[in-house]
C-alpha positions as YAML, in Angstrom:
chain: A
units: angstrom
residues:
- id: 1
  name: MET
  ca: [43.22, 43.67, 30.91]
- id: 2
  name: CYS
  ca: [45.66, 42.75, 32.94]
- id: 3
  name: VAL
  ca: [48.61, 45.81, 34.34]
- id: 4
  name: ARG
  ca: [51.68, 45.49, 36.25]
- id: 5
  name: ARG
  ca: [53.13, 48.54, 38.05]
- id: 6
  name: PHE
  ca: [57.31, 48.45, 38.75]
- id: 7
  name: GLU
  ca: [59.97, 50.73, 39.44]
- id: 8
  name: ILE
  ca: [62.89, 48.94, 38.01]
- id: 9
  name: PHE
  ca: [66.08, 50.47, 38.27]
- id: 10
  name: ALA
  ca: [66.91, 51.74, 34.09]
- id: 11
  name: ASP
  ca: [70.81, 51.62, 34.52]
- id: 12
  name: TYR
  ca: [72.56, 52.72, 30.73]
- id: 13
  name: PHE
  ca: [69.28, 54.23, 30.83]
- id: 14
  name: GLN
  ca: [67.23, 51.50, 29.20]
- id: 15
  name: PHE
  ca: [65.43, 48.07, 30.74]
- id: 16
  name: TYR
  ca: [63.49, 45.03, 28.66]
- id: 17
  name: VAL
  ca: [60.89, 43.21, 28.48]
- id: 18
  name: CYS
  ca: [60.80, 40.48, 27.11]
- id: 19
  name: ASP
  ca: [59.66, 36.02, 27.07]
- id: 20
  name: GLU
  ca: [61.77, 34.61, 29.62]
- id: 21
  name: THR
  ca: [64.14, 32.38, 27.38]
- id: 22
  name: TYR
  ca: [64.67, 35.42, 25.62]
- id: 23
  name: VAL
  ca: [68.25, 34.43, 23.68]
- id: 24
  name: THR
  ca: [68.57, 38.33, 21.43]
- id: 25
  name: ASP
  ca: [71.62, 39.73, 22.60]
- id: 26
  name: THR
  ca: [71.39, 42.85, 23.77]
- id: 27
  name: ALA
  ca: [74.70, 44.40, 23.56]
- id: 28
  name: ALA
  ca: [74.09, 44.10, 19.77]
- id: 29
  name: LEU
  ca: [70.81, 45.47, 19.18]
- id: 30
  name: TRP
  ca: [71.93, 49.64, 20.37]
- id: 31
  name: SER
  ca: [74.56, 51.02, 17.40]
- id: 32
  name: SER
  ca: [75.35, 54.05, 16.86]
- id: 33
  name: ASP
  ca: [72.42, 55.18, 14.30]
- id: 34
  name: SER
  ca: [69.11, 52.95, 16.69]
- id: 35
  name: ASP
  ca: [66.64, 54.52, 18.26]
- id: 36
  name: PRO
  ca: [68.50, 55.47, 21.43]
- id: 37
  name: MET
  ca: [64.36, 55.36, 22.65]
- id: 38
  name: LEU
  ca: [63.53, 52.00, 20.97]
- id: 39
  name: ALA
  ca: [65.14, 48.70, 19.97]
- id: 40
  name: VAL
  ca: [63.60, 45.15, 19.03]
- id: 41
  name: GLY
  ca: [64.74, 41.88, 18.91]
- id: 42
  name: PRO
  ca: [62.98, 39.35, 18.73]
- id: 43
  name: ASP
  ca: [62.07, 38.01, 22.45]
- id: 44
  name: LEU
  ca: [63.15, 41.52, 23.51]
- id: 45
  name: ILE
  ca: [62.23, 45.32, 23.05]
- id: 46
  name: ALA
  ca: [64.76, 46.58, 24.90]
- id: 47
  name: ILE
  ca: [62.89, 50.48, 26.09]
- id: 48
  name: GLY
  ca: [65.31, 53.24, 26.05]
- id: 49
  name: THR
  ca: [64.71, 56.44, 29.32]
- id: 50
  name: VAL
  ca: [65.86, 59.19, 30.86]
- id: 51
  name: ARG
  ca: [67.33, 58.67, 33.93]
- id: 52
  name: ASN
  ca: [69.42, 55.95, 35.27]
- id: 53
  name: MET
  ca: [67.32, 56.33, 37.75]
- id: 54
  name: LEU
  ca: [64.41, 54.06, 39.15]
- id: 55
  name: VAL
  ca: [61.66, 54.56, 37.02]
- id: 56
  name: PRO
  ca: [57.44, 53.77, 36.88]
- id: 57
  name: VAL
  ca: [56.65, 51.03, 34.04]
- id: 58
  name: GLU
  ca: [53.66, 50.20, 33.71]
- id: 59
  name: LEU
  ca: [52.62, 47.08, 31.40]
- id: 60
  name: GLU
  ca: [49.15, 46.56, 30.41]
- id: 61
  name: ILE
  ca: [48.86, 42.70, 28.85]
- id: 62
  name: LEU
  ca: [45.37, 43.61, 26.30]
- id: 63
  name: THR
  ca: [43.22, 41.00, 24.24]
- id: 64
  name: THR
  ca: [43.33, 43.99, 21.28]
- id: 65
  name: ALA
  ca: [44.73, 46.88, 20.45]
- id: 66
  name: PRO
  ca: [44.36, 50.19, 22.49]
- id: 67
  name: THR
  ca: [43.00, 52.61, 22.18]
- id: 68
  name: PRO
  ca: [45.24, 55.85, 21.03]
- id: 69
  name: ASP
  ca: [46.11, 57.47, 23.58]
- id: 70
  name: ALA
  ca: [48.48, 60.18, 22.43]
- id: 71
  name: ASP
  ca: [47.92, 63.86, 23.87]
- id: 72
  name: ALA
  ca: [48.74, 61.17, 27.36]
- id: 73
  name: TRP
  ca: [52.17, 60.79, 25.75]
- id: 74
  name: ASP
  ca: [55.65, 63.08, 24.34]
- id: 75
  name: GLN
  ca: [56.33, 59.63, 22.28]
- id: 76
  name: ILE
  ca: [54.50, 56.71, 20.62]
- id: 77
  name: ARG
  ca: [56.53, 53.75, 19.31]
- id: 78
  name: ASP
  ca: [54.93, 50.24, 18.00]
- id: 79
  name: CYS
  ca: [56.77, 47.03, 17.64]
- id: 80
  name: GLY
  ca: [56.41, 43.74, 18.31]
- id: 81
  name: LEU
  ca: [57.28, 40.68, 19.96]
- id: 82
  name: ARG
  ca: [57.64, 36.90, 19.86]
- id: 83
  name: LEU
  ca: [56.82, 35.42, 23.23]
- id: 84
  name: ALA
  ca: [57.88, 31.32, 22.51]
- id: 85
  name: SER
  ca: [57.43, 30.77, 26.48]
- id: 86
  name: GLY
  ca: [54.28, 32.30, 27.85]
- id: 87
  name: ALA
  ca: [56.60, 33.99, 30.98]
- id: 88
  name: LEU
  ca: [57.10, 37.06, 30.34]
- id: 89
  name: ILE
  ca: [59.46, 39.05, 32.04]
- id: 90
  name: VAL
  ca: [60.54, 42.67, 33.26]
- id: 91
  name: PHE
  ca: [63.72, 43.94, 34.87]
- id: 92
  name: GLY
  ca: [66.54, 46.38, 34.45]
- id: 93
  name: CYS
  ca: [69.66, 45.53, 32.20]
- id: 94
  name: THR
  ca: [71.58, 45.09, 34.99]
- id: 95
  name: ASP
  ca: [69.42, 42.86, 36.96]
- id: 96
  name: ASP
  ca: [69.05, 39.50, 37.32]
- id: 97
  name: PRO
  ca: [66.14, 38.03, 34.31]
- id: 98
  name: ASP
  ca: [66.41, 35.04, 36.24]
- id: 99
  name: GLN
  ca: [64.87, 37.10, 39.42]
- id: 100
  name: ALA
  ca: [62.08, 38.98, 37.39]
- id: 101
  name: GLU
  ca: [58.72, 38.09, 38.47]
- id: 102
  name: ARG
  ca: [57.16, 35.67, 35.55]
- id: 103
  name: ILE
  ca: [53.98, 36.98, 34.63]
- id: 104
  name: ALA
  ca: [52.01, 34.64, 32.96]
- id: 105
  name: VAL
  ca: [50.67, 34.14, 29.38]
- id: 106
  name: PRO
  ca: [49.57, 32.79, 26.30]
- id: 107
  name: ALA
  ca: [52.34, 32.14, 23.91]
- id: 108
  name: GLY
  ca: [53.01, 33.67, 20.40]
- id: 109
  name: ASP
  ca: [53.38, 36.64, 18.58]
- id: 110
  name: TYR
  ca: [51.96, 39.80, 20.74]
- id: 111
  name: ALA
  ca: [51.78, 43.25, 18.68]
- id: 112
  name: ALA
  ca: [53.34, 46.29, 20.93]
- id: 113
  name: ARG
  ca: [53.07, 49.67, 21.71]
- id: 114
  name: ILE
  ca: [55.69, 51.76, 23.92]
- id: 115
  name: SER
  ca: [54.76, 55.46, 25.10]
- id: 116
  name: HIS
  ca: [57.52, 57.28, 26.60]
- id: 117
  name: GLY
  ca: [55.95, 60.65, 28.79]
- id: 118
  name: GLY
  ca: [57.43, 63.00, 31.39]
- id: 119
  name: LEU
  ca: [60.59, 63.32, 29.22]
- id: 120
  name: ASN
  ca: [61.42, 67.14, 29.81]
- id: 121
  name: THR
  ca: [60.50, 66.65, 33.34]
- id: 122
  name: LEU
  ca: [64.00, 65.96, 34.87]
- id: 123
  name: SER
  ca: [65.96, 68.22, 37.62]
- id: 124
  name: GLU
  ca: [69.16, 70.02, 35.89]
- id: 125
  name: ASP
  ca: [71.19, 67.30, 36.95]
- id: 126
  name: GLY
  ca: [69.17, 64.80, 35.27]
- id: 127
  name: LEU
  ca: [68.54, 62.71, 38.63]
- id: 128
  name: ASP
  ca: [64.76, 63.46, 39.17]
- id: 129
  name: GLY
  ca: [61.81, 63.40, 36.62]
- id: 130
  name: ASP
  ca: [58.40, 62.77, 36.25]
- id: 131
  name: ASP
  ca: [59.06, 60.22, 32.87]
- id: 132
  name: ARG
  ca: [56.79, 57.32, 33.38]
- id: 133
  name: TYR
  ca: [57.01, 54.59, 30.22]
- id: 134
  name: ARG
  ca: [54.14, 52.44, 29.23]
- id: 135
  name: ILE
  ca: [53.45, 48.51, 27.30]
- id: 136
  name: GLN
  ca: [50.17, 47.00, 26.13]
- id: 137
  name: LEU
  ca: [50.78, 44.39, 24.57]
- id: 138
  name: TRP
  ca: [47.78, 41.78, 22.27]
- id: 139
  name: PRO
  ca: [48.23, 38.88, 19.90]
- id: 140
  name: GLY
  ca: [49.15, 40.07, 17.13]
- id: 141
  name: ALA
  ca: [51.67, 40.31, 14.25]
- id: 142
  name: VAL
  ca: [54.92, 40.76, 15.20]
- id: 143
  name: GLY
  ca: [56.08, 43.87, 13.10]
- id: 144
  name: PRO
  ca: [59.04, 46.20, 12.47]
- id: 145
  name: ILE
  ca: [59.25, 49.27, 14.78]
- id: 146
  name: THR
  ca: [56.48, 52.22, 13.83]
- id: 147
  name: VAL
  ca: [56.12, 55.63, 14.68]
- id: 148
  name: LEU
  ca: [53.46, 56.34, 15.81]
- id: 149
  name: LYS
  ca: [54.30, 59.89, 17.70]
- id: 150
  name: PRO
  ca: [57.42, 61.31, 17.12]
- id: 151
  name: ARG
  ca: [59.43, 62.87, 20.26]
- id: 152
  name: PRO
  ca: [58.32, 66.30, 19.76]
...
């Protein structure tokens, strides 16, 4: 297992996890009827946040599906991601993806579990909070968004 921790500037209440050669148009992912906390393209996952500040993000690269830990998170969704180049990047939507750290992974299809925690811990002005975000990836089929635990 590989674990990386980031502090990502979630400008516009979002950040991305994707292949370094992604072609998904991030502006086209979000629509008025899409889930504001998760949007998915074939080579990019857009993760919504409750603050547009620096947020803690944990990335886990696994060899098999993780054990469910729903009690530790406010909402959990599964989806998938194609990593054609074998280089994964995580960055804020206004960051330069060319400057993002490259994480080497075997090229291929990955199942993904996106967990959001501390969503109800924001300060009154929405600038501070204990919100946190976790991405777990493991080799597997790319599938549609599946809700494992809805936001209360």
